[in-house]
PDB file of C-alpha atoms in Angstrom:
ATOM      1  CA  UNK A   1       0.461  -0.254   0.163  1.00 53.00           C
ATOM      2  CA  UNK A   2       1.538   3.556  -1.211  1.00 57.00           C
ATOM      3  CA  UNK A   3       1.585   6.363   1.519  1.00 63.00           C
ATOM      4  CA  UNK A   4      -1.910   7.983   0.008  1.00 67.00           C
ATOM      5  CA  UNK A   5      -3.917   4.970   0.637  1.00 66.00           C
ATOM      6  CA  UNK A   6      -4.245   2.876  -2.955  1.00 69.00           C
ATOM      7  CA  UNK A   7      -2.552  -0.291  -3.758  1.00 76.00           C
ATOM      8  CA  UNK A   8      -0.976  -1.442  -7.015  1.00 82.00           C
ATOM      9  CA  UNK A   9      -2.043  -5.156  -8.321  1.00 86.00           C
ATOM     10  CA  UNK A  10       0.791  -7.473  -9.945  1.00 88.00           C
ATOM     11  CA  UNK A  11       0.047 -10.885 -11.403  1.00 89.00           C
ATOM     12  CA  UNK A  12       1.632 -13.338 -10.884  1.00 91.00           C
ATOM     13  CA  UNK A  13       1.451 -16.500 -13.037  1.00 90.00           C
ATOM     14  CA  UNK A  14       3.155 -19.687 -14.071  1.00 87.00           C
ATOM     15  CA  UNK A  15       6.257 -18.100 -15.972  1.00 84.00           C
ATOM     16  CA  UNK A  16       7.004 -16.074 -12.864  1.00 86.00           C
ATOM     17  CA  UNK A  17       7.635 -19.243 -10.202  1.00 84.00           C
ATOM     18  CA  UNK A  18       4.184 -20.099  -9.051  1.00 89.00           C
ATOM     19  CA  UNK A  19       3.403 -24.197  -9.831  1.00 88.00           C
ATOM     20  CA  UNK A  20      -0.095 -24.153 -11.648  1.00 90.00           C
ATOM     21  CA  UNK A  21      -2.139 -20.642 -12.452  1.00 91.00           C
ATOM     22  CA  UNK A  22      -5.129 -22.706 -11.377  1.00 90.00           C
ATOM     23  CA  UNK A  23      -5.295 -21.820  -7.480  1.00 91.00           C
ATOM     24  CA  UNK A  24      -8.089 -23.332  -5.674  1.00 91.00           C
ATOM     25  CA  UNK A  25      -6.783 -21.823  -1.702  1.00 92.00           C
ATOM     26  CA  UNK A  26      -4.128 -19.698  -0.766  1.00 93.00           C
ATOM     27  CA  UNK A  27      -3.397 -20.176   3.961  1.00 94.00           C
ATOM     28  CA  UNK A  28      -0.598 -18.338   5.423  1.00 94.00           C
ATOM     29  CA  UNK A  29       1.371 -21.077   8.031  1.00 92.00           C
ATOM     30  CA  UNK A  30       2.226 -18.199   9.996  1.00 90.00           C
ATOM     31  CA  UNK A  31       6.055 -19.257   9.278  1.00 89.00           C
ATOM     32  CA  UNK A  32       6.655 -16.731   6.282  1.00 90.00           C
ATOM     33  CA  UNK A  33       5.130 -19.348   3.956  1.00 91.00           C
ATOM     34  CA  UNK A  34       2.077 -18.619   1.130  1.00 94.00           C
ATOM     35  CA  UNK A  35       0.179 -22.952   0.886  1.00 94.00           C
ATOM     36  CA  UNK A  36      -1.902 -23.427  -2.026  1.00 94.00           C
ATOM     37  CA  UNK A  37      -3.983 -25.998  -3.752  1.00 93.00           C
ATOM     38  CA  UNK A  38      -4.345 -26.947  -7.313  1.00 92.00           C
ATOM     39  CA  UNK A  39      -5.326 -29.977  -8.863  1.00 91.00           C
ATOM     40  CA  UNK A  40      -1.503 -30.455 -10.125  1.00 91.00           C
ATOM     41  CA  UNK A  41      -1.131 -30.762  -6.183  1.00 92.00           C
ATOM     42  CA  UNK A  42      -0.406 -28.704  -3.107  1.00 93.00           C
ATOM     43  CA  UNK A  43       2.585 -26.360  -2.793  1.00 91.00           C
ATOM     44  CA  UNK A  44       4.414 -22.983  -1.417  1.00 92.00           C
ATOM     45  CA  UNK A  45       6.405 -19.901  -2.605  1.00 91.00           C
ATOM     46  CA  UNK A  46       8.044 -17.947   0.695  1.00 89.00           C
ATOM     47  CA  UNK A  47       5.981 -14.578   1.540  1.00 90.00           C
ATOM     48  CA  UNK A  48       9.554 -12.846   1.478  1.00 89.00           C
ATOM     49  CA  UNK A  49      10.031 -13.912  -2.159  1.00 87.00           C
ATOM     50  CA  UNK A  50       6.528 -12.499  -3.170  1.00 91.00           C
ATOM     51  CA  UNK A  51       7.032  -9.439  -1.948  1.00 91.00           C
ATOM     52  CA  UNK A  52      10.439  -8.396  -3.702  1.00 88.00           C
ATOM     53  CA  UNK A  53       8.348  -9.904  -6.617  1.00 89.00           C
ATOM     54  CA  UNK A  54       5.976  -6.927  -5.945  1.00 90.00           C
ATOM     55  CA  UNK A  55       8.771  -4.697  -5.685  1.00 87.00           C
ATOM     56  CA  UNK A  56      10.213  -5.336  -9.028  1.00 87.00           C
ATOM     57  CA  UNK A  57      13.672  -6.512  -7.153  1.00 86.00           C
ATOM     58  CA  UNK A  58      13.480 -10.206  -8.758  1.00 82.00           C
ATOM     59  CA  UNK A  59      11.892 -11.002 -11.691  1.00 81.00           C
ATOM     60  CA  UNK A  60      11.423 -15.446 -10.801  1.00 78.00           C
ATOM     61  CA  UNK A  61      10.967 -17.059  -7.499  1.00 83.00           C
ATOM     62  CA  UNK A  62      10.600 -21.026  -6.552  1.00 81.00           C
ATOM     63  CA  UNK A  63       7.247 -22.681  -5.417  1.00 85.00           C
ATOM     64  CA  UNK A  64       8.322 -25.963  -3.383  1.00 86.00           C
ATOM     65  CA  UNK A  65       5.026 -28.829  -4.793  1.00 86.00           C
ATOM     66  CA  UNK A  66       4.094 -32.229  -3.202  1.00 88.00           C
ATOM     67  CA  UNK A  67       2.507 -34.748  -5.614  1.00 89.00           C
ATOM     68  CA  UNK A  68       1.916 -38.685  -4.570  1.00 87.00           C
ATOM     69  CA  UNK A  69       5.320 -38.896  -4.753  1.00 81.00           C
ATOM     70  CA  UNK A  70       5.664 -37.373  -1.102  1.00 81.00           C
ATOM     71  CA  UNK A  71       2.629 -39.240   0.045  1.00 84.00           C
ATOM     72  CA  UNK A  72      -0.592 -37.825  -1.200  1.00 88.00           C
ATOM     73  CA  UNK A  73      -2.822 -40.312  -2.353  1.00 90.00           C
ATOM     74  CA  UNK A  74      -4.066 -37.727  -4.939  1.00 91.00           C
ATOM     75  CA  UNK A  75      -2.440 -34.804  -6.033  1.00 91.00           C
ATOM     76  CA  UNK A  76      -5.582 -33.212  -7.173  1.00 90.00           C
ATOM     77  CA  UNK A  77      -7.079 -30.871  -4.716  1.00 89.00           C
ATOM     78  CA  UNK A  78     -10.931 -29.206  -4.512  1.00 83.00           C
ATOM     79  CA  UNK A  79     -13.098 -26.989  -3.042  1.00 73.00           C
ATOM     80  CA  UNK A  80     -15.416 -25.983  -5.834  1.00 68.00           C
ATOM     81  CA  UNK A  81     -18.471 -26.481  -3.871  1.00 70.00           C
ATOM     82  CA  UNK A  82     -16.795 -26.705  -0.604  1.00 76.00           C
ATOM     83  CA  UNK A  83     -13.927 -25.021   2.018  1.00 85.00           C
ATOM     84  CA  UNK A  84     -10.816 -25.364  -0.253  1.00 90.00           C
ATOM     85  CA  UNK A  85      -8.655 -25.860   3.106  1.00 90.00           C
ATOM     86  CA  UNK A  86      -8.073 -24.605   6.185  1.00 91.00           C
ATOM     87  CA  UNK A  87      -5.171 -24.266   9.374  1.00 92.00           C
ATOM     88  CA  UNK A  88      -6.622 -25.949  12.052  1.00 92.00           C
ATOM     89  CA  UNK A  89      -5.962 -24.723  15.674  1.00 91.00           C
ATOM     90  CA  UNK A  90      -2.554 -26.905  16.060  1.00 92.00           C
ATOM     91  CA  UNK A  91      -1.246 -24.879  12.217  1.00 90.00           C
ATOM     92  CA  UNK A  92      -1.793 -28.223  10.916  1.00 92.00           C
ATOM     93  CA  UNK A  93      -2.912 -26.809   7.325  1.00 93.00           C
ATOM     94  CA  UNK A  94      -6.102 -29.547   5.696  1.00 92.00           C
ATOM     95  CA  UNK A  95      -6.467 -29.642   1.975  1.00 92.00           C
ATOM     96  CA  UNK A  96      -9.235 -31.908   0.336  1.00 92.00           C
ATOM     97  CA  UNK A  97      -8.142 -33.599  -2.267  1.00 91.00           C
ATOM     98  CA  UNK A  98     -10.200 -36.199  -4.873  1.00 89.00           C
ATOM     99  CA  UNK A  99      -9.068 -39.422  -2.099  1.00 89.00           C
ATOM    100  CA  UNK A 100      -9.466 -37.880   1.228  1.00 88.00           C
ATOM    101  CA  UNK A 101      -7.420 -34.439   3.031  1.00 89.00           C
ATOM    102  CA  UNK A 102      -4.059 -33.694   2.441  1.00 91.00           C
ATOM    103  CA  UNK A 103      -2.433 -32.815   6.266  1.00 91.00           C
ATOM    104  CA  UNK A 104       0.618 -30.804   6.193  1.00 91.00           C
ATOM    105  CA  UNK A 105       2.878 -29.528   9.163  1.00 91.00           C
ATOM    106  CA  UNK A 106       4.349 -26.438   8.739  1.00 90.00           C
ATOM    107  CA  UNK A 107       6.765 -27.115  11.581  1.00 87.00           C
ATOM    108  CA  UNK A 108       7.918 -30.504  10.349  1.00 86.00           C
ATOM    109  CA  UNK A 109       8.812 -29.617   7.236  1.00 82.00           C
ATOM    110  CA  UNK A 110      12.356 -30.531   6.928  1.00 81.00           C
ATOM    111  CA  UNK A 111      14.580 -27.875   3.774  1.00 79.00           C
ATOM    112  CA  UNK A 112      17.773 -29.694   2.266  1.00 82.00           C
ATOM    113  CA  UNK A 113      20.362 -27.225   2.391  1.00 84.00           C
ATOM    114  CA  UNK A 114      22.472 -29.324   0.321  1.00 86.00           C
ATOM    115  CA  UNK A 115      23.365 -26.822  -2.984  1.00 89.00           C
ATOM    116  CA  UNK A 116      23.387 -29.610  -5.967  1.00 92.00           C
ATOM    117  CA  UNK A 117      27.101 -29.080  -8.285  1.00 94.00           C
ATOM    118  CA  UNK A 118      26.572 -28.103 -11.607  1.00 94.00           C
ATOM    119  CA  UNK A 119      28.185 -29.602 -14.210  1.00 93.00           C
ATOM    120  CA  UNK A 120      28.734 -28.386 -18.361  1.00 93.00           C
ATOM    121  CA  UNK A 121      28.586 -31.704 -19.833  1.00 91.00           C
ATOM    122  CA  UNK A 122      29.174 -31.211 -23.856  1.00 90.00           C
ATOM    123  CA  UNK A 123      28.948 -28.893 -26.626  1.00 92.00           C
ATOM    124  CA  UNK A 124      27.169 -29.585 -30.235  1.00 92.00           C
ATOM    125  CA  UNK A 125      27.882 -27.723 -32.964  1.00 91.00           C
ATOM    126  CA  UNK A 126      25.482 -29.458 -35.808  1.00 85.00           C
ATOM    127  CA  UNK A 127      26.583 -32.914 -35.031  1.00 85.00           C
ATOM    128  CA  UNK A 128      29.972 -32.337 -34.085  1.00 88.00           C
ATOM    129  CA  UNK A 129      30.257 -33.017 -30.474  1.00 89.00           C
ATOM    130  CA  UNK A 130      32.473 -30.882 -28.378  1.00 83.00           C
ATOM    131  CA  UNK A 131      33.609 -32.400 -24.952  1.00 80.00           C
ATOM    132  CA  UNK A 132      33.958 -29.452 -22.462  1.00 82.00           C
ATOM    133  CA  UNK A 133      38.114 -30.167 -21.631  1.00 80.00           C
ATOM    134  CA  UNK A 134      38.609 -26.217 -20.966  1.00 79.00           C
ATOM    135  CA  UNK A 135      36.375 -23.105 -19.332  1.00 83.00           C
ATOM    136  CA  UNK A 136      37.139 -21.631 -23.157  1.00 87.00           C
ATOM    137  CA  UNK A 137      37.222 -22.931 -26.556  1.00 84.00           C
ATOM    138  CA  UNK A 138      36.738 -21.246 -29.871  1.00 87.00           C
ATOM    139  CA  UNK A 139      33.919 -21.838 -32.221  1.00 88.00           C
ATOM    140  CA  UNK A 140      35.020 -21.442 -36.299  1.00 88.00           C
ATOM    141  CA  UNK A 141      32.997 -18.731 -38.122  1.00 87.00           C
ATOM    142  CA  UNK A 142      30.577 -20.481 -39.479  1.00 86.00           C
ATOM    143  CA  UNK A 143      29.368 -22.180 -36.716  1.00 87.00           C
ATOM    144  CA  UNK A 144      26.658 -20.155 -35.093  1.00 89.00           C
ATOM    145  CA  UNK A 145      24.456 -22.696 -33.795  1.00 93.00           C
ATOM    146  CA  UNK A 146      25.026 -24.772 -30.813  1.00 94.00           C
ATOM    147  CA  UNK A 147      23.454 -26.890 -28.155  1.00 95.00           C
ATOM    148  CA  UNK A 148      24.556 -26.723 -24.434  1.00 95.00           C
ATOM    149  CA  UNK A 149      23.913 -29.876 -22.503  1.00 95.00           C
ATOM    150  CA  UNK A 150      24.901 -29.684 -18.678  1.00 95.00           C
ATOM    151  CA  UNK A 151      23.306 -31.232 -15.323  1.00 94.00           C
ATOM    152  CA  UNK A 152      23.485 -30.495 -11.625  1.00 93.00           C
ATOM    153  CA  UNK A 153      24.577 -33.831  -9.084  1.00 88.00           C
ATOM    154  CA  UNK A 154      21.016 -33.986  -6.430  1.00 83.00           C
ATOM    155  CA  UNK A 155      20.337 -37.376  -5.211  1.00 78.00           C
ATOM    156  CA  UNK A 156      17.473 -36.269  -2.913  1.00 77.00           C
ATOM    157  CA  UNK A 157      14.523 -35.896  -6.083  1.00 75.00           C
ATOM    158  CA  UNK A 158      17.026 -35.642  -8.423  1.00 81.00           C
ATOM    159  CA  UNK A 159      13.638 -34.625 -10.719  1.00 79.00           C
ATOM    160  CA  UNK A 160      12.796 -31.499  -8.948  1.00 79.00           C
ATOM    161  CA  UNK A 161      15.964 -30.251  -9.522  1.00 88.00           C
ATOM    162  CA  UNK A 162      15.595 -26.681 -11.938  1.00 87.00           C
ATOM    163  CA  UNK A 163      17.719 -24.933 -13.708  1.00 92.00           C
ATOM    164  CA  UNK A 164      18.150 -21.814 -14.667  1.00 91.00           C
ATOM    165  CA  UNK A 165      20.774 -20.376 -17.447  1.00 95.00           C
ATOM    166  CA  UNK A 166      22.019 -17.604 -19.801  1.00 95.00           C
ATOM    167  CA  UNK A 167      24.711 -16.625 -22.229  1.00 96.00           C
ATOM    168  CA  UNK A 168      26.424 -13.320 -21.290  1.00 95.00           C
ATOM    169  CA  UNK A 169      25.886 -10.484 -23.466  1.00 92.00           C
ATOM    170  CA  UNK A 170      22.815 -12.519 -25.878  1.00 94.00           C
ATOM    171  CA  UNK A 171      20.529 -13.145 -23.382  1.00 94.00           C
ATOM    172  CA  UNK A 172      18.883 -10.186 -21.688  1.00 90.00           C
ATOM    173  CA  UNK A 173      17.559 -12.573 -18.820  1.00 89.00           C
ATOM    174  CA  UNK A 174      18.173 -15.689 -17.047  1.00 89.00           C
ATOM    175  CA  UNK A 175      15.849 -18.601 -19.144  1.00 90.00           C
ATOM    176  CA  UNK A 176      14.474 -21.357 -17.044  1.00 86.00           C
ATOM    177  CA  UNK A 177      14.367 -24.703 -19.719  1.00 88.00           C
ATOM    178  CA  UNK A 178      12.374 -26.587 -17.719  1.00 81.00           C
ATOM    179  CA  UNK A 179      12.330 -30.432 -18.063  1.00 81.00           C
ATOM    180  CA  UNK A 180      15.514 -29.894 -20.186  1.00 89.00           C
ATOM    181  CA  UNK A 181      18.816 -29.867 -19.744  1.00 93.00           C
ATOM    182  CA  UNK A 182      20.124 -28.286 -21.903  1.00 95.00           C
ATOM    183  CA  UNK A 183      20.355 -24.772 -23.481  1.00 95.00           C
ATOM    184  CA  UNK A 184      20.134 -24.097 -27.800  1.00 95.00           C
ATOM    185  CA  UNK A 185      21.284 -21.932 -29.535  1.00 95.00           C
ATOM    186  CA  UNK A 186      21.076 -20.550 -33.100  1.00 93.00           C
ATOM    187  CA  UNK A 187      22.353 -17.455 -35.711  1.00 92.00           C
ATOM    188  CA  UNK A 188      24.569 -16.149 -32.784  1.00 93.00           C
ATOM    189  CA  UNK A 189      27.050 -13.314 -34.321  1.00 91.00           C
ATOM    190  CA  UNK A 190      30.707 -13.259 -33.663  1.00 91.00           C
ATOM    191  CA  UNK A 191      32.085 -12.240 -30.429  1.00 92.00           C
ATOM    192  CA  UNK A 192      33.285 -13.226 -26.822  1.00 94.00           C
ATOM    193  CA  UNK A 193      30.414 -14.791 -24.385  1.00 95.00           C
ATOM    194  CA  UNK A 194      30.516 -16.840 -21.358  1.00 95.00           C
ATOM    195  CA  UNK A 195      27.293 -19.675 -20.733  1.00 96.00           C
ATOM    196  CA  UNK A 196      26.142 -19.707 -17.174  1.00 96.00           C
ATOM    197  CA  UNK A 197      24.256 -21.878 -15.397  1.00 96.00           C
ATOM    198  CA  UNK A 198      22.841 -22.461 -11.891  1.00 94.00           C
ATOM    199  CA  UNK A 199      20.444 -24.852 -10.301  1.00 92.00           C
ATOM    200  CA  UNK A 200      18.511 -25.193  -7.577  1.00 89.00           C
ATOM    201  CA  UNK A 201      17.998 -28.905  -5.388  1.00 87.00           C
ATOM    202  CA  UNK A 202      14.487 -30.669  -4.549  1.00 81.00           C
ATOM    203  CA  UNK A 203      13.614 -27.614  -2.179  1.00 80.00           C
ATOM    204  CA  UNK A 204      14.614 -24.465  -4.480  1.00 79.00           C
ATOM    205  CA  UNK A 205      17.870 -24.082  -2.391  1.00 84.00           C
ATOM    206  CA  UNK A 206      19.794 -22.619  -4.976  1.00 87.00           C
ATOM    207  CA  UNK A 207      23.436 -22.950  -6.223  1.00 92.00           C
ATOM    208  CA  UNK A 208      24.033 -19.321  -7.229  1.00 90.00           C
ATOM    209  CA  UNK A 209      27.783 -19.863  -8.356  1.00 92.00           C
ATOM    210  CA  UNK A 210      26.583 -22.122 -11.247  1.00 94.00           C
ATOM    211  CA  UNK A 211      29.104 -23.596 -13.403  1.00 94.00           C
ATOM    212  CA  UNK A 212      30.722 -21.564 -16.302  1.00 94.00           C
ATOM    213  CA  UNK A 213      31.452 -21.660 -19.963  1.00 94.00           C
ATOM    214  CA  UNK A 214      33.762 -18.560 -21.912  1.00 94.00           C
ATOM    215  CA  UNK A 215      33.125 -19.382 -25.735  1.00 92.00           C
ATOM    216  CA  UNK A 216      34.292 -17.036 -28.842  1.00 92.00           C
ATOM    217  CA  UNK A 217      32.665 -16.950 -31.788  1.00 91.00           C
ATOM    218  CA  UNK A 218      35.228 -15.881 -34.739  1.00 89.00           C
ATOM    219  CA  UNK A 219      33.773 -13.885 -36.719  1.00 86.00           C
ATOM    220  CA  UNK A 220      33.295 -13.891 -40.947  1.00 81.00           C
ATOM    221  CA  UNK A 221      35.420 -11.499 -42.788  1.00 77.00           C
ATOM    222  CA  UNK A 222      32.767  -9.266 -43.429  1.00 77.00           C
ATOM    223  CA  UNK A 223      32.468  -8.988 -39.364  1.00 73.00           C
ATOM    224  CA  UNK A 224      36.097  -8.204 -39.380  1.00 75.00           C
ATOM    225  CA  UNK A 225      37.298  -4.379 -38.284  1.00 81.00           C
ATOM    226  CA  UNK A 226      39.372  -5.216 -41.769  1.00 82.00           C
ATOM    227  CA  UNK A 227      36.189  -5.382 -44.251  1.00 76.00           C
ATOM    228  CA  UNK A 228      34.272  -2.540 -42.415  1.00 83.00           C
ATOM    229  CA  UNK A 229      38.203   0.103 -42.745  1.00 86.00           C
ATOM    230  CA  UNK A 230      37.871  -1.436 -46.120  1.00 85.00           C
ATOM    231  CA  UNK A 231      34.067  -0.735 -47.164  1.00 84.00           C
ATOM    232  CA  UNK A 232      34.686   3.116 -45.718  1.00 89.00           C
ATOM    233  CA  UNK A 233      37.651   3.546 -48.153  1.00 88.00           C
ATOM    234  CA  UNK A 234      35.532   2.322 -50.685  1.00 86.00           C
ATOM    235  CA  UNK A 235      32.397   4.546 -49.959  1.00 90.00           C
ATOM    236  CA  UNK A 236      35.075   7.156 -49.617  1.00 90.00           C
ATOM    237  CA  UNK A 237      36.620   6.611 -52.840  1.00 86.00           C
ATOM    238  CA  UNK A 238      33.563   6.275 -54.316  1.00 88.00           C
ATOM    239  CA  UNK A 239      31.662   9.646 -53.575  1.00 88.00           C
ATOM    240  CA  UNK A 240      35.139  11.389 -54.062  1.00 87.00           C
ATOM    241  CA  UNK A 241      34.683   9.812 -57.684  1.00 85.00           C
ATOM    242  CA  UNK A 242      31.024  10.693 -57.510  1.00 86.00           C
ATOM    243  CA  UNK A 243      32.219  14.395 -56.842  1.00 88.00           C
ATOM    244  CA  UNK A 244      35.088  14.296 -59.331  1.00 86.00           C
ATOM    245  CA  UNK A 245      32.225  12.941 -62.139  1.00 86.00           C
ATOM    246  CA  UNK A 246      29.314  15.639 -61.097  1.00 85.00           C
ATOM    247  CA  UNK A 247      32.549  18.593 -61.252  1.00 87.00           C
ATOM    248  CA  UNK A 248      33.774  17.156 -65.019  1.00 88.00           C
ATOM    249  CA  UNK A 249      29.826  16.606 -66.104  1.00 87.00           C
ATOM    250  CA  UNK A 250      29.002  20.403 -64.940  1.00 86.00           C
ATOM    251  CA  UNK A 251      32.186  21.351 -66.828  1.00 87.00           C
ATOM    252  CA  UNK A 252      31.547  19.489 -69.757  1.00 87.00           C
ATOM    253  CA  UNK A 253      28.053  21.576 -69.683  1.00 88.00           C
ATOM    254  CA  UNK A 254      29.666  24.859 -68.692  1.00 85.00           C
ATOM    255  CA  UNK A 255      32.161  24.321 -72.059  1.00 88.00           C
ATOM    256  CA  UNK A 256      29.745  23.393 -74.151  1.00 87.00           C
ATOM    257  CA  UNK A 257      26.897  26.147 -73.597  1.00 87.00           C
ATOM    258  CA  UNK A 258      30.218  28.500 -73.953  1.00 86.00           C
ATOM    259  CA  UNK A 259      30.697  27.272 -77.158  1.00 85.00           C
ATOM    260  CA  UNK A 260      27.241  27.393 -78.390  1.00 87.00           C
ATOM    261  CA  UNK A 261      26.713  31.029 -77.097  1.00 86.00           C
ATOM    262  CA  UNK A 262      29.777  32.012 -78.548  1.00 84.00           C
ATOM    263  CA  UNK A 263      28.426  30.484 -82.126  1.00 85.00           C
ATOM    264  CA  UNK A 264      25.335  32.513 -81.418  1.00 86.00           C
ATOM    265  CA  UNK A 265      26.756  35.297 -81.125  1.00 86.00           C
ATOM    266  CA  UNK A 266      29.309  34.612 -83.915  1.00 83.00           C
ATOM    267  CA  UNK A 267      26.284  34.314 -86.049  1.00 83.00           C
ATOM    268  CA  UNK A 268      24.583  37.523 -84.783  1.00 84.00           C
ATOM    269  CA  UNK A 269      27.453  39.674 -85.142  1.00 84.00           C
ATOM    270  CA  UNK A 270      27.584  38.679 -88.621  1.00 84.00           C
ATOM    271  CA  UNK A 271      24.048  39.037 -89.208  1.00 83.00           C
ATOM    272  CA  UNK A 272      24.631  42.540 -87.666  1.00 83.00           C
ATOM    273  CA  UNK A 273      27.639  43.083 -89.979  1.00 84.00           C
ATOM    274  CA  UNK A 274      25.242  41.792 -93.212  1.00 83.00           C
ATOM    275  CA  UNK A 275      22.368  43.921 -92.361  1.00 85.00           C
ATOM    276  CA  UNK A 276      23.866  47.165 -91.338  1.00 80.00           C
ATOM    277  CA  UNK A 277      26.235  46.718 -94.938  1.00 82.00           C
ATOM    278  CA  UNK A 278      22.469  46.311 -96.317  1.00 83.00           C
ATOM    279  CA  UNK A 279      21.800  49.643 -94.694  1.00 81.00           C
ATOM    280  CA  UNK A 280      24.509  51.540 -96.034  1.00 81.00           C
ATOM    281  CA  UNK A 281      24.387  50.051-100.060  1.00 81.00           C
ATOM    282  CA  UNK A 282      20.418  51.436 -99.467  1.00 82.00           C
ATOM    283  CA  UNK A 283      21.122  54.158 -98.064  1.00 81.00           C
ATOM    284  CA  UNK A 284      23.839  55.455-100.644  1.00 79.00           C
ATOM    285  CA  UNK A 285      21.214  54.114-103.598  1.00 78.00           C
ATOM    286  CA  UNK A 286      18.478  56.436-101.872  1.00 69.00           C
ATOM    287  CA  UNK A 287      20.876  59.096-101.755  1.00 65.00           C
ATOM    288  CA  UNK A 288      21.598  58.758-105.528  1.00 61.00           C
ATOM    289  CA  UNK A 289      17.968  58.935-106.833  1.00 59.00           C
ATOM    290  CA  UNK A 290      17.766  62.148-104.879  1.00 54.00           C
ATOM    291  CA  UNK A 291      20.269  64.328-106.981  1.00 52.00           C
ATOM    292  CA  UNK A 292      19.420  62.564-110.083  1.00 50.00           C
ATOM    293  CA  UNK A 293      16.666  64.822-111.636  1.00 53.00           C
ATOM    294  CA  UNK A 294      17.501  67.824-110.150  1.00 48.00           C
ATOM    295  CA  UNK A 295      20.618  67.278-112.351  1.00 48.00           C
ATOM    296  CA  UNK A 296      18.281  66.105-115.160  1.00 46.00           C
ATOM    297  CA  UNK A 297      15.981  69.066-114.706  1.00 48.00           C
ATOM    298  CA  UNK A 298      18.571  71.443-114.426  1.00 47.00           C
ATOM    299  CA  UNK A 299      19.977  70.408-117.568  1.00 47.00           C
ATOM    300  CA  UNK A 300      17.436  70.560-119.960  1.00 45.00           C
ATOM    301  CA  UNK A 301      15.733  74.198-119.128  1.00 49.00           C
ATOM    302  CA  UNK A 302      18.377  75.787-121.191  1.00 49.00           C
ATOM    303  CA  UNK A 303      17.445  73.612-124.484  1.00 46.00           C
ATOM    304  CA  UNK A 304      13.913  74.818-124.151  1.00 48.00           C
ATOM    305  CA  UNK A 305      14.611  78.534-123.483  1.00 41.00           C
ATOM    306  CA  UNK A 306      16.571  78.735-126.419  1.00 40.00           C
ATOM    307  CA  UNK A 307      14.007  76.722-129.067  1.00 42.00           C
ATOM    308  CA  UNK A 308      11.543  79.679-128.060  1.00 41.00           C
ATOM    309  CA  UNK A 309      13.407  82.262-129.611  1.00 42.00           C
TER     310      UNK A 309
END
């Protein structure tokens, strides 16, 4: 609850660590645990883990479940039309099942505190088996798909051992493989990675140290620094060449334009000269015509005067 009295509801499901999503009853045992009944059995979760998950401090938690392997006559609990469970005055917890009642005495629950040792067994690259004999090994540039096999040594209910694994620099969070004891990766880029796997025993006690393996995947030539330097140099050359080609093209266009302008200017100059020459000739012709009648007239008048006498 917040200071202002409001609440935040957090959804918790199987992928977060619950043994099952369908729960009939939740009972507080007074010892820091919530006991729950489902059709798949009964289980408990530590209250502190649920509170840490609600606050966002952890992303997963562990549920400890009980079925026929632990003495239940029938794992299927019920309670649709009746009380699905109760805590008695002596602190025992009763859950009705399909074959009678399952009774839990929380004070008698013994927790296995032995952390299971974790071992990375093999690495498969395609059909090739790569035994793990050193803390680091290298894969070729084309070997991007591989499988890592692992196990944990626990002799008390080994089927209930839980695993989480992560390929550092590739996975964003821990992966829960369920009952599978292998991790499969495909299309992993070149680089240096550390594969880590941790395990918990039947009571959810985790070996946080686990086991690790450093894996180096060599790069293809197209992923190397040399390739990118050559590619950058090629791009620079192409860019520079493009600029030069464009400059040359513009220069050629300018030269052609100048030639065209010069040619047209020459044609206009010649046309002007022709026009001016014709204008001068016309002007000279016009002047001769203007003086010719006057001369003829002046020369003809005396002849007429003489003939009159």
